[in-house]
Amino acid sequence: MNHLVQAVESDNFQIMRVLFVSSEVFPLIKTGGLADVAGALPLALARLKTDVRLLMPGYPQALEAATRRKVVADLGNPLGAGPARLIEGRLADSKVPLLLIDCPSLYGRDGNPYLGPDGKDWPDNASRFGLLGHTAARLCAGESLIGWKPDILHGHDWQAGLAPAYLAAWGGTRPGTVFTIHNIAYQGLFDPSVLAPLELPITSFSMAGLEYYGQVSFLKAGCWYSDKITTVSPTYARQIQIPEQGCGMEGLLAGRAEDLVGILNGTDDAIWNPASDSYLAERYKPGDMIGKARNKAALQRELGLPMQPGRLLIAVISRLNDHKGMDVVIDSLPDLLMRQHCQFAGLGSGDAVIEAQFRALADRHSHHMALHLGYSEPLAHRIMAGADAFLMPSRMEPCGLTQMYALKYGAIPIVGATGGLVDTVADIDVQGETKAGRGFVLDDIGKASLLRAVKRANALFKDKVEWNRTAAANAGLDFSWKQSAQHYIDLYSNLLKRRSGA
Ligand code: ADP
Ligand code: GLC
């Protein structure tokens, strides 16, 4: 048993307090995997006896969805943004307190948290997420705002990056700080003129601070000013220290290698579990996968695809952009459908050009291809349950959650060899002798290698016994959050020990 678990079970142990800061949290608001993580990891930490509270912007949909709301602090007119309050609620029926920054002038808009209706960044994003960092720092420093101060401030992605910068600027006592990079490609870059309204000292605008090639980088602030940096898989932790994937931050991160750790994300069993998933036509579990075939038939019916059990049904559920390799999917689709006789189900949204290309293909190949452009949580679950194979040819993938959902739902993944995909999907043919393979890994991100991988998948698909054995073995894998949450707790407690000189 780990020392911390032992400690929390003894009477005199003081429970560790953690402030979690995220711009999105499932099920309140979600644009990607960050929301899934921020909705599940705090609950897993709480189950391991951590006093964790979540701070996020008070978007209208989040204020509405939070339960048991009450005002806990008047924030005044922070950063000149207009009146603001802190509202405490609960994340659905969990015990984890949720702190929402209610500042209507900055957050009182429906829709996407980052983009306006024109598809462009909200022009005041520096203020919107500056206030998130500012409020997080206020909860940690000086007089306690809500009668509770954290031992650890844990910020996620660029939107939370300024919190440790404020703490550094203000001086005085502060908690241990941890910053998690979910995707280094999104850096929160702004003109230096934002510094004055954000009330950050001009001295912070330096290489030894939040300056990044002449701009203010919220992501760099999070990395530079935090005691520990984490990212969401061990492979990505290595990749971001080299130019190819470091997006210009590789030097800083390599210099902080001692403080940088990759902790693989988990999946939330309460939400992504074919044995209890209420969206499915029929539930099934690793030991009895017969229901999967019925979900395939139901999905084909729902999507208007011919009910052909013998055709390999390949799915994509993704943000549609080049990072995710969607250009390569588009190049390959005619061959996949017409030469390799696959069916295809696509769910996603994103880049307008890629959306239009998918739409054109779906019009041309409507007999073999179904497409839903947009966002649908229920359909995402039904596609996972109905698909034979799940395609994710990412060029970069810090962790990736969907390939883990696919594994659990018995859809065999076909993935790029990067980031968390390397850490979760071993190739069936390469690992064949040990029977440890879980899917098909592309040699590189291009049409030829994608077609080769699908050809291998099709060959295995013809061997029903072996295909079903692999799918069932994958479905039985344990990706629950417990293990990852324990890694975070160890990180927090080691940091606190280091800071107290113990
Ligand atoms: P990323 O965060 O880079 O987009 P992840 O694999 O970590 O990639 O997480 C993506 C999350 O978003 C998953 O929960 C996936 O099911 C969900 N998702 C992506 N696109 C859609 C969509 N169009 N409709 C419903 N869910 C989606
Ligand atoms: C980011 C990454 C994705 C990861 C998710 C959750 O959106 O792109 O790979 O799974 O964050 O950490």
XYZ file of C-alpha atoms and ligand atoms in Angstrom:
541
model
C 0.000 0.000 0.000
C 1.327 3.408 -0.881
C 2.420 5.703 1.954
C -0.196 8.350 1.173
C -3.074 5.901 1.215
C -1.752 4.668 4.550
C -1.475 8.226 5.769
C -4.991 9.250 4.821
C -6.297 6.239 6.633
C -4.655 7.280 9.876
C -6.604 9.682 12.085
C -4.183 12.568 12.283
C -3.553 12.921 8.563
C -4.636 16.191 7.028
C -6.445 15.559 3.769
C -4.739 17.159 0.793
C -6.667 20.066 -0.767
C -6.434 20.456 -4.520
C -7.823 23.222 -6.712
C -8.424 21.916 -10.233
C -8.692 24.611 -12.912
C -10.161 23.769 -16.326
C -11.986 25.666 -19.042
C -14.247 22.705 -19.848
C -15.759 19.934 -17.740
C -17.979 17.075 -18.909
C -21.005 16.995 -18.760
C -21.316 20.787 -18.353
C -19.410 21.875 -21.448
C -17.163 19.903 -23.779
C -15.227 20.453 -26.971
C -12.794 17.548 -26.544
C -10.977 15.167 -24.249
C -9.996 17.872 -21.728
C -13.633 17.975 -20.597
C -13.713 14.197 -20.131
C -10.561 14.375 -18.000
C -11.750 17.339 -15.910
C -15.102 15.616 -15.377
C -13.605 12.314 -14.221
C -10.171 12.788 -12.629
C -11.416 15.007 -9.750
C -13.981 12.339 -8.870
C -11.274 9.670 -8.901
C -9.063 11.888 -6.689
C -11.973 12.453 -4.319
C -12.480 8.689 -4.074
C -8.832 8.485 -2.959
C -9.644 10.896 -0.138
C -8.441 14.153 -1.664
C -10.405 17.353 -0.994
C -10.625 18.500 -4.602
C -12.583 21.475 -5.951
C -13.023 22.454 -9.549
C -12.826 26.017 -10.852
C -14.176 26.933 -14.291
C -15.731 29.872 -16.147
C -19.447 30.421 -15.542
C -20.636 29.753 -19.080
C -24.459 29.867 -19.237
C -24.753 26.131 -19.922
C -22.426 25.334 -17.008
C -24.305 27.616 -14.588
C -27.538 26.004 -15.640
C -26.313 22.406 -15.389
C -24.529 22.706 -12.028
C -26.661 21.459 -9.156
C -27.125 22.974 -5.666
C -25.847 26.436 -6.618
C -25.100 29.194 -4.096
C -23.057 32.422 -4.173
C -19.921 31.983 -2.069
C -17.911 35.136 -2.826
C -18.243 38.562 -4.372
C -15.238 39.007 -6.668
C -15.856 42.746 -7.165
C -14.827 44.085 -10.562
C -11.795 41.873 -11.260
C -9.404 43.043 -13.992
C -11.996 45.738 -14.786
C -14.167 43.073 -16.419
C -17.372 44.070 -14.673
C -19.197 42.605 -11.687
C -18.270 39.026 -10.886
C -19.215 36.459 -8.267
C -18.091 32.992 -7.359
C -20.880 30.462 -7.389
C -20.491 27.069 -5.806
C -22.421 24.079 -7.103
C -21.898 20.384 -7.558
C -20.860 18.348 -10.542
C -24.104 16.421 -11.204
C -24.736 14.188 -8.201
C -21.082 13.970 -7.163
C -19.687 15.410 -3.960
C -17.003 17.422 -5.785
C -17.621 21.155 -5.294
C -17.663 23.139 -8.485
C -16.680 26.828 -8.391
C -18.045 28.859 -11.288
C -16.880 32.388 -12.071
C -20.088 34.238 -12.812
C -18.951 37.233 -14.869
C -21.665 37.895 -17.472
C -19.640 40.443 -19.458
C -17.006 37.795 -20.233
C -18.841 34.472 -20.136
C -22.519 35.274 -20.691
C -22.550 33.900 -24.257
C -23.959 30.666 -25.559
C -22.072 28.342 -27.862
C -18.447 27.346 -28.121
C -16.234 28.466 -25.218
C -13.411 29.611 -27.485
C -15.026 30.638 -30.771
C -17.704 33.135 -31.710
C -20.497 32.379 -34.200
C -18.128 33.470 -37.030
C -15.829 30.539 -36.164
C -13.072 32.927 -35.015
C -11.610 33.195 -31.496
C -13.631 35.445 -29.206
C -11.732 38.774 -29.394
C -11.564 39.002 -25.590
C -10.209 35.483 -24.944
C -7.180 36.958 -23.138
C -9.553 38.545 -20.593
C -11.867 35.523 -20.446
C -9.082 33.110 -19.556
C -6.969 35.739 -17.816
C -9.812 35.986 -15.313
C -9.807 32.206 -14.898
C -6.124 32.278 -13.902
C -6.574 35.415 -11.809
C -9.443 33.930 -9.810
C -7.558 30.652 -9.326
C -4.612 32.620 -7.935
C -6.889 34.644 -5.628
C -8.260 31.404 -4.206
C -4.692 30.405 -3.331
C -3.115 33.627 -2.058
C -3.600 36.093 0.805
C -6.919 36.185 2.629
C -8.968 33.144 1.816
C -11.904 34.031 -0.464
C -14.071 31.091 0.503
C -12.642 29.824 3.789
C -10.689 27.119 1.951
C -7.194 27.310 0.508
C -5.568 24.599 -1.568
C -2.267 22.840 -0.902
C -1.986 22.199 -4.638
C -3.084 24.331 -7.580
C -3.504 22.094 -10.629
C -4.159 23.973 -13.892
C -5.020 22.432 -17.245
C -3.987 23.711 -20.674
C -3.326 27.294 -21.748
C -6.642 28.603 -20.468
C -5.439 28.041 -16.884
C -1.821 29.037 -17.590
C -1.780 32.472 -15.967
C -2.663 31.249 -12.465
C 0.942 30.482 -11.401
C 2.142 33.674 -13.158
C -0.105 35.753 -10.873
C 1.144 33.870 -7.821
C 4.741 34.561 -8.864
C 3.939 38.252 -9.453
C 2.196 38.661 -6.099
C 4.837 36.827 -4.022
C 4.028 35.583 -0.538
C 2.983 32.082 0.434
C 1.457 29.928 -2.231
C 0.485 26.307 -2.792
C 2.477 23.798 -4.821
C 1.676 24.271 -8.505
C 1.134 21.634 -11.175
C 0.340 22.366 -14.808
C -0.936 19.748 -17.259
C -0.414 20.052 -21.008
C -3.267 18.319 -22.827
C -2.201 19.639 -26.197
C 0.895 21.748 -26.798
C -0.364 22.895 -30.207
C -2.848 25.219 -28.503
C -0.791 27.872 -26.735
C -3.018 30.854 -25.971
C -0.907 33.477 -27.784
C -1.752 37.177 -27.436
C -0.286 40.571 -28.174
C 1.881 41.956 -25.334
C -0.632 44.829 -24.953
C -2.851 42.400 -22.970
C -0.400 42.453 -20.047
C -1.484 45.820 -18.613
C -5.252 45.075 -18.545
C -4.442 41.655 -17.124
C -2.520 43.470 -14.357
C 0.620 41.428 -14.890
C 4.012 43.133 -14.447
C 5.927 44.012 -17.593
C 8.904 42.162 -16.050
C 7.048 38.891 -16.662
C 7.371 39.571 -20.398
C 10.784 37.968 -20.824
C 12.306 34.687 -21.882
C 12.433 33.869 -18.186
C 8.682 34.368 -18.010
C 5.657 34.251 -20.279
C 7.170 35.758 -23.436
C 7.160 33.503 -26.491
C 8.640 34.846 -29.741
C 7.359 38.362 -29.084
C 3.936 37.296 -27.845
C 2.379 36.490 -24.502
C 1.899 32.720 -24.203
C -0.528 31.511 -21.549
C 0.776 27.967 -22.081
C 4.363 29.034 -21.509
C 3.272 30.867 -18.355
C 1.759 27.627 -17.050
C 4.942 25.696 -17.789
C 7.417 28.329 -16.682
C 5.861 29.277 -13.357
C 4.668 25.845 -12.178
C 6.637 23.564 -9.881
C 5.671 20.457 -11.850
C 4.560 19.945 -15.433
C 2.609 16.913 -16.503
C 1.256 15.731 -19.780
C -1.201 13.007 -20.638
C 0.973 10.103 -21.769
C 4.592 8.994 -21.241
C 5.345 8.998 -24.986
C 4.026 12.551 -25.441
C 6.148 13.667 -22.459
C 9.199 12.576 -24.462
C 7.931 13.927 -27.789
C 7.332 17.480 -26.566
C 10.991 17.759 -25.627
C 12.043 17.552 -29.277
C 11.352 20.020 -32.108
C 9.032 17.825 -34.178
C 6.248 17.882 -31.588
C 7.434 20.534 -29.148
C 5.851 23.454 -31.037
C 8.714 25.733 -30.007
C 8.448 24.796 -26.329
C 10.903 21.879 -26.582
C 13.861 23.828 -25.161
C 11.994 24.933 -22.076
C 10.536 21.467 -21.532
C 13.829 19.635 -22.032
C 15.327 22.054 -19.503
C 12.560 21.062 -17.062
C 12.833 17.320 -17.791
C 13.244 16.561 -14.083
C 9.919 18.220 -13.345
C 8.044 16.846 -16.363
C 6.086 13.615 -16.190
C 3.632 11.824 -18.500
C 0.629 10.258 -16.765
C -1.714 8.340 -19.034
C -5.358 9.421 -18.896
C -8.025 6.980 -17.811
C -11.575 6.448 -18.995
C -14.703 6.986 -16.946
C -16.363 3.600 -16.421
C -19.617 5.224 -15.409
C -19.894 6.825 -18.862
C -17.940 4.667 -21.302
C -18.908 1.115 -20.472
C -20.809 -1.147 -22.909
C -22.183 -3.175 -19.997
C -24.163 -0.216 -18.645
C -24.381 2.259 -21.547
C -28.005 3.390 -21.852
C -27.469 4.777 -25.372
C -26.903 1.313 -26.856
C -29.378 -0.935 -28.671
C -28.117 -3.752 -26.493
C -25.551 -3.897 -23.714
C -22.668 -6.350 -23.734
C -19.524 -7.193 -21.830
C -16.085 -8.720 -22.537
C -17.162 -12.258 -21.635
C -20.282 -12.080 -23.799
C -19.887 -9.914 -26.895
C -22.842 -11.247 -28.828
C -24.660 -7.940 -28.253
C -21.974 -6.163 -30.276
C -23.249 -7.733 -33.516
C -26.748 -6.461 -32.711
C -25.367 -2.979 -32.096
C -23.685 -3.132 -35.504
C -26.988 -4.025 -37.162
C -28.797 -1.279 -35.222
C -26.166 1.270 -36.226
C -26.342 0.292 -39.896
C -30.126 0.693 -39.712
C -29.874 4.067 -37.938
C -27.327 5.411 -40.423
C -29.055 4.019 -43.509
C -26.199 1.667 -44.387
C -26.921 -1.771 -45.878
C -27.224 -4.408 -43.129
C -24.151 -6.385 -44.114
C -22.520 -8.109 -41.130
C -19.642 -9.329 -43.295
C -18.389 -5.858 -44.276
C -15.802 -4.237 -42.045
C -17.506 -1.176 -40.568
C -14.858 1.451 -39.849
C -15.655 4.527 -37.742
C -14.199 7.944 -37.097
C -15.309 10.164 -34.206
C -13.094 13.198 -34.168
C -12.371 16.849 -34.419
C -11.858 17.183 -38.156
C -8.395 18.581 -38.797
C -4.953 17.666 -40.098
C -3.541 16.920 -36.614
C -6.027 14.072 -36.482
C -4.968 12.912 -39.977
C -8.392 13.584 -41.450
C -6.878 14.694 -44.770
C -5.445 11.176 -45.095
C -8.826 9.621 -44.294
C -10.347 11.707 -47.086
C -7.642 10.617 -49.555
C -8.118 6.975 -48.622
C -11.898 6.723 -48.411
C -12.671 5.947 -52.069
C -10.234 3.002 -51.962
C -11.483 1.826 -48.577
C -15.073 1.814 -49.771
C -14.708 0.643 -53.382
C -11.612 -1.584 -53.405
C -11.444 -2.846 -49.836
C -15.245 -3.077 -49.544
C -15.506 -1.423 -46.146
C -18.378 0.589 -44.736
C -17.639 3.910 -43.063
C -19.392 5.874 -40.304
C -18.069 9.355 -39.562
C -18.997 11.735 -36.737
C -17.174 14.997 -36.300
C -16.825 18.688 -36.861
C -14.014 21.132 -37.421
C -12.099 22.516 -40.358
C -14.556 23.837 -42.989
C -12.556 22.507 -45.952
C -12.312 19.022 -44.453
C -16.026 19.053 -43.597
C -16.852 19.941 -47.227
C -14.595 17.167 -48.535
C -16.252 14.609 -46.246
C -19.686 15.844 -47.349
C -18.770 15.449 -51.037
C -17.522 11.899 -50.420
C -20.663 10.999 -48.469
C -22.819 12.249 -51.364
C -20.835 10.211 -53.864
C -20.669 7.011 -51.773
C -23.922 7.167 -49.836
C -24.388 3.412 -50.157
C -21.240 2.642 -48.138
C -20.650 5.745 -46.108
C -22.669 7.600 -43.451
C -21.657 11.005 -42.153
C -22.883 13.148 -39.289
C -21.245 16.563 -39.202
C -21.756 18.063 -35.775
C -21.593 16.914 -32.204
C -23.637 14.093 -30.707
C -22.795 12.318 -27.491
C -25.431 9.538 -27.929
C -24.364 8.817 -31.503
C -20.698 8.693 -30.428
C -21.597 5.883 -27.997
C -23.652 3.982 -30.561
C -20.903 4.237 -33.176
C -18.338 2.848 -30.729
C -20.660 -0.078 -30.012
C -21.575 -0.739 -33.645
C -18.197 -0.290 -35.366
C -15.832 -3.181 -36.049
C -12.796 -0.927 -36.312
C -11.974 2.602 -35.149
C -9.711 4.797 -37.251
C -7.467 7.438 -35.687
C -4.508 8.254 -37.955
C -3.339 11.170 -35.799
C -0.110 12.999 -36.597
C -0.058 14.151 -32.984
C -2.085 12.741 -30.111
C -1.089 13.737 -26.592
C -3.152 10.901 -25.161
C -6.337 10.254 -27.105
C -9.377 8.954 -25.316
C -11.408 7.657 -28.234
C -9.000 4.785 -29.005
C -9.429 3.672 -25.376
C -13.221 3.920 -25.674
C -12.929 1.875 -28.893
C -10.864 -0.793 -27.137
C -13.457 -1.027 -24.365
C -16.310 -1.270 -26.869
C -14.561 -3.983 -28.910
C -13.921 -1.778 -31.951
C -10.365 -2.607 -33.002
C -8.273 0.570 -33.334
C -6.243 1.515 -36.406
C -3.947 4.311 -35.224
C -0.956 6.529 -35.948
C 2.282 5.778 -34.071
C 2.327 8.838 -31.840
C 1.765 10.022 -28.269
C -0.764 8.145 -26.199
C -1.679 5.944 -29.163
C 1.738 4.263 -28.821
C 1.122 3.762 -25.108
C -2.306 2.158 -25.528
C -2.331 0.254 -28.851
C 0.261 -2.422 -29.673
C 0.188 -3.745 -33.229
C -1.451 -7.124 -33.653
C 0.995 -8.387 -36.266
C 4.137 -7.062 -34.658
C 3.062 -8.417 -31.270
C 1.282 -11.404 -32.804
C 3.435 -14.041 -31.226
C 2.715 -12.881 -27.718
C -0.972 -12.303 -28.520
C -0.657 -8.923 -26.828
C -1.549 -6.882 -29.915
C -4.625 -4.709 -29.677
C -4.929 -3.037 -33.060
C -3.153 -1.866 -36.183
C -0.469 0.801 -36.080
C 0.331 2.785 -39.243
C 3.931 2.851 -40.503
C 3.508 6.560 -41.236
C 0.651 8.986 -41.782
C -0.190 8.633 -45.462
C -2.662 6.984 -47.767
C -0.490 3.976 -48.656
C 0.176 3.002 -45.072
C -3.453 3.586 -44.070
C -4.610 1.301 -46.874
C -2.047 -1.326 -45.834
C -3.281 -1.236 -42.240
C -6.931 -1.576 -43.284
C -5.957 -4.449 -45.554
C -4.431 -6.200 -42.549
C -7.572 -5.439 -40.539
C -9.755 -6.870 -43.295
C -7.662 -10.052 -43.362
C -8.056 -10.552 -39.615
C -11.757 -9.679 -39.849
C -12.230 -12.716 -42.095
C -10.937 -14.902 -39.255
C -13.978 -14.399 -37.055
C -12.627 -16.393 -34.121
C -9.391 -14.451 -33.913
C -11.097 -11.092 -34.542
C -13.656 -11.694 -31.799
C -11.015 -12.984 -29.406
C -8.972 -9.801 -29.886
C -12.017 -7.545 -29.516
C -13.088 -9.317 -26.320
C -9.561 -9.189 -24.864
C -9.432 -5.439 -25.612
C -12.850 -4.919 -24.027
C -11.569 -6.488 -20.812
C -8.632 -4.055 -20.446
C -8.650 -1.796 -17.418
C -8.313 1.892 -18.253
C -10.081 3.125 -15.138
C -8.920 6.383 -13.572
C -7.896 4.868 -10.255
C -4.314 4.136 -11.247
C -3.717 7.512 -12.911
C -5.328 9.343 -9.988
C -2.888 7.572 -7.662
C 0.021 8.806 -9.831
C -1.238 12.388 -9.451
C -1.601 11.969 -5.697
C 1.974 10.691 -5.455
C 3.140 13.652 -7.541
C 1.255 16.126 -5.324
C 2.535 14.615 -2.091
C 6.146 14.440 -3.305
C 5.911 18.079 -4.339
C 4.532 19.099 -0.955
C 7.264 17.147 0.804
C 9.912 18.805 -1.355
C 8.505 22.261 -0.655
C 8.336 21.675 3.082
C 11.934 20.452 2.978
C 10.918 17.023 4.335
P -9.290 15.523 -28.497
O -9.461 15.984 -27.102
O -7.952 15.823 -29.068
O -10.383 15.963 -29.385
P -9.731 12.851 -27.383
O -9.709 11.503 -28.024
O -8.917 13.008 -26.163
O -9.328 13.908 -28.503
O -11.200 13.231 -26.936
C -12.232 13.504 -27.829
C -13.537 13.458 -27.066
O -14.503 14.182 -27.798
C -14.087 12.061 -26.919
O -14.889 11.996 -25.752
C -14.954 11.911 -28.175
O -15.951 10.940 -28.028
C -15.534 13.307 -28.258
N -15.938 13.749 -29.587
C -15.159 14.255 -30.573
N -15.912 14.645 -31.617
C -17.193 14.377 -31.283
C -18.442 14.563 -31.942
N -18.509 15.104 -33.148
N -19.564 14.187 -31.302
C -19.495 13.642 -30.073
N -18.344 13.440 -29.396
C -17.211 13.818 -29.986
C -6.274 16.928 -25.768
C -5.523 15.957 -26.655
C -5.968 14.526 -26.515
C -6.145 14.151 -25.058
C -7.070 15.143 -24.381
C -7.289 14.835 -22.909
O -7.443 17.383 -26.320
O -5.604 16.358 -28.011
O -5.024 13.658 -27.114
O -6.666 12.848 -24.939
O -6.530 16.429 -24.458
O -6.097 14.856 -22.180
